Coordinates of C-alpha atoms in Angstrom, one line a residue:
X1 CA 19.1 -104.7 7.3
X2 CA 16.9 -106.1 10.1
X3 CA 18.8 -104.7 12.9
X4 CA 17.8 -101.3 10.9
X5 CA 14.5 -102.7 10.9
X6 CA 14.4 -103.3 14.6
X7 CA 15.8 -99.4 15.3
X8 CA 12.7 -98.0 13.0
X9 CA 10.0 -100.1 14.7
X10 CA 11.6 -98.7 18.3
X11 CA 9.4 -94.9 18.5
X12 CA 6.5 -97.1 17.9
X13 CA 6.8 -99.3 20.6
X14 CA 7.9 -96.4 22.9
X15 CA 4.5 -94.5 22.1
X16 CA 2.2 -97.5 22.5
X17 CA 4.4 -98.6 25.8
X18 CA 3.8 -95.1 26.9
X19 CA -0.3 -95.0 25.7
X20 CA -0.6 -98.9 27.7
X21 CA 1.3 -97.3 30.8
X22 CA -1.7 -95.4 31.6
X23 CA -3.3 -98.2 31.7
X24 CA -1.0 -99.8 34.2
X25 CA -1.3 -96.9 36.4
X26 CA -5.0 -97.8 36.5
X27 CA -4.2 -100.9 37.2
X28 CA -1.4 -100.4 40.2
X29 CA -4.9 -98.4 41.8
X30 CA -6.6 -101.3 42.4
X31 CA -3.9 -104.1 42.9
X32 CA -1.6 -102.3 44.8
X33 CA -3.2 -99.5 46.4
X34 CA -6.8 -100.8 47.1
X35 CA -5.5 -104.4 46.9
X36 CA -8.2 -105.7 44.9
X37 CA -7.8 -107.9 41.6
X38 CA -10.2 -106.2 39.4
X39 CA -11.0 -107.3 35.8
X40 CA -13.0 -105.1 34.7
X41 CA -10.2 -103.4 32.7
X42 CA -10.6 -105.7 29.9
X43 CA -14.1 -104.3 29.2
X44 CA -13.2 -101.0 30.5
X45 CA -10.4 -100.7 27.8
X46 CA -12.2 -101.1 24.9
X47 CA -15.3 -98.8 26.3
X48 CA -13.0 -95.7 26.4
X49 CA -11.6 -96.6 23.0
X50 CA -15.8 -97.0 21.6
X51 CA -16.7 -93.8 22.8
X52 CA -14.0 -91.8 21.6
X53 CA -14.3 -93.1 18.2
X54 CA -18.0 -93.2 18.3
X55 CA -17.9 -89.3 19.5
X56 CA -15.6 -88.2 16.8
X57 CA -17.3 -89.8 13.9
X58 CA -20.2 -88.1 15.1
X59 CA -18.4 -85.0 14.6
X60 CA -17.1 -84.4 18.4
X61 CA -13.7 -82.6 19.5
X62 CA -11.1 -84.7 20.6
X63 CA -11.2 -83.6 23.5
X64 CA -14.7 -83.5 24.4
X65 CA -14.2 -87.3 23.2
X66 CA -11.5 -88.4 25.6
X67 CA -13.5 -86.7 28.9
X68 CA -16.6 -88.8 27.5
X69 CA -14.1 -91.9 27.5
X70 CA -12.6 -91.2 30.6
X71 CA -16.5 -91.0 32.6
X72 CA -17.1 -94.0 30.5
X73 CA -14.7 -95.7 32.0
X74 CA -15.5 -93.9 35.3
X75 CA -18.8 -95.3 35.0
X76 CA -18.1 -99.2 34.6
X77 CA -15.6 -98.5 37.4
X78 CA -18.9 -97.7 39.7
X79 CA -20.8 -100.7 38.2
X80 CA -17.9 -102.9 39.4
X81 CA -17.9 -101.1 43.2
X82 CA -21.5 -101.7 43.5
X83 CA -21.4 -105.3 42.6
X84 CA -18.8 -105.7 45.0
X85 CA -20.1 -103.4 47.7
X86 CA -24.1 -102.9 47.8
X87 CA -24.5 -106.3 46.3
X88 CA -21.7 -108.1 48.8
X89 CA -20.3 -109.6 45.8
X90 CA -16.4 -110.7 46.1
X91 CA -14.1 -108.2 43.8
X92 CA -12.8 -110.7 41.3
X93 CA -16.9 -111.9 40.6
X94 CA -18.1 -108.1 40.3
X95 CA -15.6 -107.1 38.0
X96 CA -15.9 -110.2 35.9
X97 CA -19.6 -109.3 35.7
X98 CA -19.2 -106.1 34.8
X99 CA -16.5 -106.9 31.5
X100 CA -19.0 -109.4 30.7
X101 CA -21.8 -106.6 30.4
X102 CA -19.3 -104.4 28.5
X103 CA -19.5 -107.2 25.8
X104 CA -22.7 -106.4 24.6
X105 CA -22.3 -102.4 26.1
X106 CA -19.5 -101.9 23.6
X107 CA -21.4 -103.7 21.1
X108 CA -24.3 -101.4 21.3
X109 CA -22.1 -98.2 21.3
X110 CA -20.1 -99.0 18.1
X111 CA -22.5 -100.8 16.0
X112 CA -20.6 -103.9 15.4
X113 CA -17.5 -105.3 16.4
X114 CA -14.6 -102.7 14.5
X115 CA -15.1 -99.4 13.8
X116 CA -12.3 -97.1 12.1
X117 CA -11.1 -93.6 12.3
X118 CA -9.2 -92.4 9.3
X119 CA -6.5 -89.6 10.5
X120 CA -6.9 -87.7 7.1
X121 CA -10.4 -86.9 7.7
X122 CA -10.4 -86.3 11.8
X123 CA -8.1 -83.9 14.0
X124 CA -6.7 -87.2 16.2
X125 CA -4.4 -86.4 18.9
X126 CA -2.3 -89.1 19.1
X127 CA -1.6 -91.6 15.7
X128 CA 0.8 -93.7 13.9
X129 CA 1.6 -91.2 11.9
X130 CA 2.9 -89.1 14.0
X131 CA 5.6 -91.0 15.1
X132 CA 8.1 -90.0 13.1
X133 CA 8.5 -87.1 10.3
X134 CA 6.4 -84.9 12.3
X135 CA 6.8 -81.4 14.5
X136 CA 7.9 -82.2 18.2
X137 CA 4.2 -80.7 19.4
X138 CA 2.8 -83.0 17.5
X139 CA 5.1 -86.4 17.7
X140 CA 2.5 -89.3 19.7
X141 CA 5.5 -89.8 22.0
X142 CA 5.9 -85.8 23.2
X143 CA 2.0 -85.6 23.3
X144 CA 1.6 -88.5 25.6
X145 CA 4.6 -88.1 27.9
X146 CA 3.3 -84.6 28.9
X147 CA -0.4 -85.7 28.8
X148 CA 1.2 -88.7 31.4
X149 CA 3.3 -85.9 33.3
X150 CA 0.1 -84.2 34.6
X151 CA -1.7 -87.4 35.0
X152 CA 1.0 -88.2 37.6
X153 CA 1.0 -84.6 38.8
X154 CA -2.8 -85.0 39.5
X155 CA -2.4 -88.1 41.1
X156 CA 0.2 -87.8 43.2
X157 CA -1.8 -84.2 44.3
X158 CA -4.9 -86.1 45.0
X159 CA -3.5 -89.4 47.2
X160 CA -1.9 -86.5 48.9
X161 CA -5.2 -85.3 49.9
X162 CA -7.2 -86.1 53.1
X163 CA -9.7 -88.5 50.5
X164 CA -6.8 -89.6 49.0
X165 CA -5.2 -90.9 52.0
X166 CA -8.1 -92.3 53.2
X167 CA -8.4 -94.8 50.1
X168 CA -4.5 -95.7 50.7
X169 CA -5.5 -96.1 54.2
X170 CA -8.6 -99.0 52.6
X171 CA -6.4 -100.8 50.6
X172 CA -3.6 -100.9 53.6
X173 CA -5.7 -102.0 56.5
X174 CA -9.4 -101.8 56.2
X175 CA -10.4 -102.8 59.6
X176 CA -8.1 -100.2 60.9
X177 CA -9.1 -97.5 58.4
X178 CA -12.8 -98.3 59.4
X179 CA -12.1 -98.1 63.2
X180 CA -11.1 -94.3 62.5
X181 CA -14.2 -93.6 61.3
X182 CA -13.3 -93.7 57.3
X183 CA -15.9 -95.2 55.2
X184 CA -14.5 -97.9 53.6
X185 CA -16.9 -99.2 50.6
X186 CA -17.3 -95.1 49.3
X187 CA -13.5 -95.4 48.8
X188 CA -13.4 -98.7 46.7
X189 CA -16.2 -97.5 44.2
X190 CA -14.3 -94.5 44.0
X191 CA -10.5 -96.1 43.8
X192 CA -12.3 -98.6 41.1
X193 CA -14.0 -95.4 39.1
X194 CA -10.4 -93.9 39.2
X195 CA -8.6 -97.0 38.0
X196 CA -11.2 -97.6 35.2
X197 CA -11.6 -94.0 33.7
X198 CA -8.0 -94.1 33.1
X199 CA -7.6 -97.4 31.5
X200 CA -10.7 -96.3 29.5
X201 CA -8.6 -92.7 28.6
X202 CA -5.9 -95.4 27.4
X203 CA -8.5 -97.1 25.6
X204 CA -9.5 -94.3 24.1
X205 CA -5.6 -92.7 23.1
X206 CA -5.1 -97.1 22.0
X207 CA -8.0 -96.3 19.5
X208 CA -6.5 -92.9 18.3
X209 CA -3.2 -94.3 17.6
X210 CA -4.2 -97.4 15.9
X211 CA -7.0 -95.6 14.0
X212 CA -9.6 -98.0 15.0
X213 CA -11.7 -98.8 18.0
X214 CA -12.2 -103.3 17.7
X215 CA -14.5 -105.1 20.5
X216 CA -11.2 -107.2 21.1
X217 CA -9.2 -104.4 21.9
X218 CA -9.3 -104.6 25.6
X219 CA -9.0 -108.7 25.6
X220 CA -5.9 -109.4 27.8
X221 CA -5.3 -106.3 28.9
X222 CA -5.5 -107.1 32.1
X223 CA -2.4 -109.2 32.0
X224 CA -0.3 -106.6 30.0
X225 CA -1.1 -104.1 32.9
X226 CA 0.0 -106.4 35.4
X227 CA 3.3 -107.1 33.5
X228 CA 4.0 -103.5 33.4
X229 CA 3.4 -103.2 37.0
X230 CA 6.0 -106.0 37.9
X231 CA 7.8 -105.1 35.2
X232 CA 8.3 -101.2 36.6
X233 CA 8.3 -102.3 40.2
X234 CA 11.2 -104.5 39.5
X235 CA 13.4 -102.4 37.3
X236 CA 12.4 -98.9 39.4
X237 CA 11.1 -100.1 43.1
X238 CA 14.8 -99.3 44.8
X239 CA 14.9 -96.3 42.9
X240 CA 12.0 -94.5 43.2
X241 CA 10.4 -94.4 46.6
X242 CA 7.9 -91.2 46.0
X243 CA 4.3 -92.0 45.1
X244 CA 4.9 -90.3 41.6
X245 CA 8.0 -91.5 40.6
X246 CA 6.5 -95.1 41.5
X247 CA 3.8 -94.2 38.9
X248 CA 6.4 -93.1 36.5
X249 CA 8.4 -96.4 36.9
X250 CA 5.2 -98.3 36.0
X251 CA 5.1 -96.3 32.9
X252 CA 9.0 -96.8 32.1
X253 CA 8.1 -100.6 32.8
X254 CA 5.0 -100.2 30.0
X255 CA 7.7 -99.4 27.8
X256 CA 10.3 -101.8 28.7
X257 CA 7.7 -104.5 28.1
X258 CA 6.7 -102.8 24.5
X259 CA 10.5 -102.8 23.8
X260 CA 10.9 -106.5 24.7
X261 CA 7.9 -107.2 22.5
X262 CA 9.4 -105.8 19.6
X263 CA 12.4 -107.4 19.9
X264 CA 10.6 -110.8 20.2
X265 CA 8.8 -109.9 17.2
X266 CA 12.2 -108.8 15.6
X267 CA 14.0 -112.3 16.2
X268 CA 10.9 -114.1 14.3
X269 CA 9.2 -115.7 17.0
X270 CA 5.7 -116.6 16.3
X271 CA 3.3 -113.7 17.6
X272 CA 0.9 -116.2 18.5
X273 CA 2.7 -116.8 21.5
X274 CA 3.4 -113.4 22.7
X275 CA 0.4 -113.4 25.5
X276 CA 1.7 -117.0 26.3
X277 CA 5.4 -115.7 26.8
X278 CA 3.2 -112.4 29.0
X279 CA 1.6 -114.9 31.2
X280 CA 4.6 -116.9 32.2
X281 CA 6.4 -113.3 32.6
X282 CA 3.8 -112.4 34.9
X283 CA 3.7 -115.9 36.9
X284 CA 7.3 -115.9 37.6
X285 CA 7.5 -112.2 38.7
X286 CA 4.5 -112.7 41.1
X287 CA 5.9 -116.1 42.3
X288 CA 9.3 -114.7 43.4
X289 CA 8.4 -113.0 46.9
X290 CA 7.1 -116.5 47.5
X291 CA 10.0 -118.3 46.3
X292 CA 12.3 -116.0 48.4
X293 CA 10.3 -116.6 51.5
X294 CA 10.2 -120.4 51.1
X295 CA 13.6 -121.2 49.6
X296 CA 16.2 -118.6 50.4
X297 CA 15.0 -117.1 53.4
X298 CA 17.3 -119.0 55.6
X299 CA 20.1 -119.5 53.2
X300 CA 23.4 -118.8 55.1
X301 CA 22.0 -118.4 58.3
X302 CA 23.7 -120.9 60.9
X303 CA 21.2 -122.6 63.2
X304 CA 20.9 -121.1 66.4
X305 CA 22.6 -122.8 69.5
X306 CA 20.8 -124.1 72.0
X307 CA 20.8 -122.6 75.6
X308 CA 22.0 -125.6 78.0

């Protein structure tokens, strides 16, 4: 009986792995490809998740809804670049200021602190409900594969770009990248408005599929994003070399994580300590390169002899 249990909770935590990985491809932009530790995700999230709900209970299309969460997001994403860049303020400080104004932003735009969507009522794209016992076209996890297969299609189009390159070039070597003439501070607002108008379009397909939008929604986030990263880069990094399969291992690790979750929940442990057990997932996997480099480095090697 509760391994049967475990198998029917599994398509949920594939589609909300899959809805997060989004998410984590917002956050590999900044922390791997501009290099910046940006926090302003956990603000972000729940900003595209208040405007899409906000939209459609005022009587908005879906999609009209997600493109208002996704230059929502966009838009905190430019806050955040111009703390760190017209104001000189360090990355970690700007984006902390700006998921501390979307506290009371987010407040403002829902009301109060929960507002709920009920699927009966409102064309959603994504839900719950449509996990299981529904057409393929319509099942959360088809829907938000494909919606994720042109995201990467996009994205792996547009790094290709000159502009593209340029902001790979920032995050790489910025001195360098500024000595051929590329400007430097136009590419971090615009890899930070990238990164947050998709984790706001995950807040926003979050909000959908959980049929509500909740001022705690994005809280921790930050860290689930990261785990997905590691998580992805781990499992996937030998594999996939290209840009876009990168992007889809970070996704596949989204869901890995979502999987491991479940099955954490499944053998009773408290959930109370699921963004504990996160954070030490995360410290370990980030403290590895530096473990390997300190303390097995030079394991095996002979010292070299000395020339008389």
């Amino acid at each position: 009986m509760e391994i049967i249990k475990l198998i029917n909770a599994l398509p949920g935590a594939v589609a909300q792995g899959l809805i997060w990985g989004i998410m984590a491809i917002g956050v590999y932009i900044t922390y791997r490809v501009l290099d910046i530790a940006d926090l302003t995700v956990d603000g972000s999230m729940c900003t595209g998740g208040a405007v899409c709900i906000m939209m459609m209970l005022s009587g908005q299309n879906v999609w009209v809804s997600l493109l208002c969460a996704l230059l929502a997001g966009m838009a905190a994403g430019l806050a955040t670049g111009l703390f760190h860049t017209f104001m000189g303020i360090p990355a970690i400080l700007s984006g902390i200021l700006t998921q501390l104004g979307l506290w009371s932003v987010n407040l403002k735009i829902m009301g109060k602190a929960n507002q709920a969507i009920n699927v009966d009522k409102y064309k959603l794209l994504v839900s719950l409900r449509f996990v299981k016992g529904v057409s393929v076209y319509k099942n959360t996890i088809f829907v938000v594969a494909v919606i994720i297969v042109i995201l990467i299609a996009v994205l792996y189009w547009f790094f290709g770009t000159e502009l593209g390159c340029s902001i790979r070039a920032t995050g790489c070597n910025d001195r360098m990248a500024r000595a051929q003439g590329i400007n430097t501070d136009f590419n971090r607002v615009l890899g930070l408005m990238i990164s947050n108008g998709l984790v706001a379009f995950s807040g926003a397909l979050l909000s959908q599929y959980q049929g509500f939008a909740d001022i705690n929604m994005g809280r921790g986030a930050i860290v689930i994003g990261l785990a997905a990263v590691i998580i992805g880069e781990a499992l996937f990094g030998r594999i996939f070399h290209n840009f876009g399969f990168r992007l889809l291992g970070l996704v596949l690790g989204s869901v890995v994580y979502y999987l491991v979750v479940q099955a954490v929940i499944w053998r009773g442990i408290d959930t109370d300590l699921l963004k504990l057990l996160t954070a030490l997932v995360v410290a370990v996997f980030l403290a590895i390169p530096t473990w390997k480099s300190r303390y097995f480095s030079g394991h095996g090697k002979k010292p070299a002899k000395s020339k008389q």
